Steps between C-alpha positions, in 0.01 A plus 500: 500500500451358847452753777676462829268550798652681797590261778361570843764557764502244779628519852824312566406143600664532843256775602233241582721357775557842660130594480395163644752541779369850578135390512570220750745708706257791537222261603729351762613838633159667520341180625714494814524879536128567495420253779802588713333758726196282574722198565718693744198628693288184502772233523868575557476784754177389667664342806804728510310833504166449679378862470323536165600862432864428584489187283365697205776759542764226520361331188507829309861558605608153385315534169653838416848391609464212254393731216789733587747215450335396172578846360843526662644177360480613134818693579673172582345310210605765251859498625524119492356477147681793341844448653542132587271228364279647226121518504416136419698341784396772746130446422531121518697482826292762681184326378616183675542695826156646433358144484667408828342810658154385395573153637590650840172695509302180446704296751531758779147635519519491881868589549594868480872451441450250218222705343699825513799319345267404214387861461862612483583249225191601301597867533853416386378290206215724385692823551823360359348389169283813467758715317622205292185355342373808316846585362552132411188525282651799318826309445316247282436759227732635233499793258298289255203439731526789746156621387349211695647610834214733590248223438685247711523739793126568474448124514741484793299762691173323417638168627600661831144622557358168377701309760418752772126484427464123523730475801296767682179324405579142599777486761300683774225240459761225521627641830149506644392158376820293511735679740842666476706200387295458182455875448876558507577168332314582178703820434811294574403244235436781251844646572660160442312471168619853413861397563466183292346695209788748511757219514345318203579796276868509601636403157303771318576817699728785404694549823704821499823437696570709811693824459878471514659664806681824416701523824832349610572292813274314740383814685429680174300205368304480825418872487407470134263212578326706768494844336526448129727601211771763526282788382184385679281711727665412832852565371406836348329616820794384713747684277287816515471489881872435548667652192870471436485870421235762442399553138524870407169648383295204623127578487406235759669271748462202265729667244795443736481128407684595180819524708488119535473451125124454476374618158222763463252229398551312830461821702182593313369149561551539875333842487199343328473242779484775763230681302288186492569433870323829575192372316522167685523662844125483574425172321565281811187650657293372207638147546434520874130536418479275195653190657263516798225362279650161592525578873284778650220462246493123547481545879205733450331243271511238778255719697258551212211291366670251268178348363419582136168330438550143615879507453746599772807686381836468670635831644797500258296432186408858418866554407411322174323824399834682469653309203166492316460876547859563391438317172183706446625843610827516305338470153207717616740775606733472201238474226197682641557730799839654417421565131167659603671728753764602246228587249357725772837674527620324818861390455559163669867504596650204691559703816144633494379140483717403796394796716135431418549132580636582846200721579262230375676242721431723799127502420495118496621510862234751596246252363634202697526720811130587467421127469702442817300767686183307415659181629606676819142623539368144509389460138616208288494614136559264211862440401397616153515854638876465457457470123473880472826568687669225296397673177627838622827349630557315171447823305765659722728204431483521121561877515799475735659159452442446128618854425785550746762256379427577135554871571817440700648288221445779250683741731819297540778424252543135411779437751282630788191291431608211724556744786155649442338154511674429831382831644142432390500162674652663806203740527280190556735381775489837678122522472448156652749570777295810585190282544696246706631777728156656553352154574770419756471839673120453513448872567141518371189393686283306258532421131299802385756739648780310325319515165435874533866549592614331178252693289628828646860385451454427129310826444795687652746293294300573183522875566876481556534282190310757292726780627814300413358405161409861419870588517618197307631551147432204273807378312428218257819312420565309182788313345662669200501322167876538464710200601732503799854629431752239393700359787251622761508163672238262631413709807509846345185699570329608177422871472144603574302802396198674640213613285493830686316589816129540558270539796370182657174640639 
């Protein structure tokens, strides 16, 4: 009797278009982002801001304003995709604006208004497609092949770091050797290729249609587009703040939302969002430090010895260490360090990882501050001295960033996960606006003082974070196996259950 060999599951054929698009798009984004600070200081602002210290502060402010917008526009992109046009058309149209933004950077290398317009379009395109692409990947899988989802997201994460590494390695050299037009033009070409790759797969994608509006009238539809479905977070909070009537025996202010017809599941979902917001409160300080590797740390590198043997590095090139270290540290932590600590009796909870990561990030800034003191004293150490701080900062990143969103997702019911993603992105916006504000105020004398300030700030934030986390009760939500009640409707919120409470630290 012939035996039937098990067939190996394959990824849906359209995945190759999405992965190819992501690889080229990430190269284009990190290629222009990682040379932005140096370009602003050495080219665009050179004649407009003659004083070097003031020019560096202005460049930092522009850079962090740009990053702030990149992480603010996912709110807009998510709304457009989920409630109007669907993910495919949103990604395609915003990618075209993204390409125009790159074109403006290459054309207006000596014109501030044209260049800043390009930055705005790139922020709109990159930020707008950010919440769409990863969920669009998930939409391509069904119940039959859902076991492949974890693998495709691992590949997705690897591709992001792959694109970031090569962009950080080669585009700074292009800026130095061929000038801004070519250095910004190459990322633009890659973004155009990314858009073409995505468009080529148009007949193969599963494109989930946007959600149907559950409100009547033009005003209701407009409010729904901005704030979500009837029992969404904003509506529940509004009903609780301004209840039609007080709910007898209410245990918290949110329970008064029941007077507007919001079910217990919607109220519990909003309560879960507020719990996670408490955990997120100190995270902007981490991003304020982390994103300065592409601004403050690059400025410091311009003053260091860039020769490595007979080869001269570009000041922005050491940023290539970050993606390489990320790809090394995540498996090292997950398969070596954490299991070893647990065998020693040390429980590695997500919030412990995040608190530890914030403290470690502070030490990376102490290290770069000590390097700066040597520079201020007249020494000119090798730029390779920054490799140590990069390693420490990357360790902080994988403990905070790689853990934080995963933890937050586990703490929110399904209907709150989009809100949680928006809040996570918003912590990046706040952190970068903090850096922009400090740069514009220019209250510190010398870079070393600024670096010590940020290290002290994140140490303080880590202590506050640990205190908040010590009071947090972990509630892991899961979907019940029972089907939704008959007649519940398309927009009914499924019931959620907690697996009990446990200490987070």
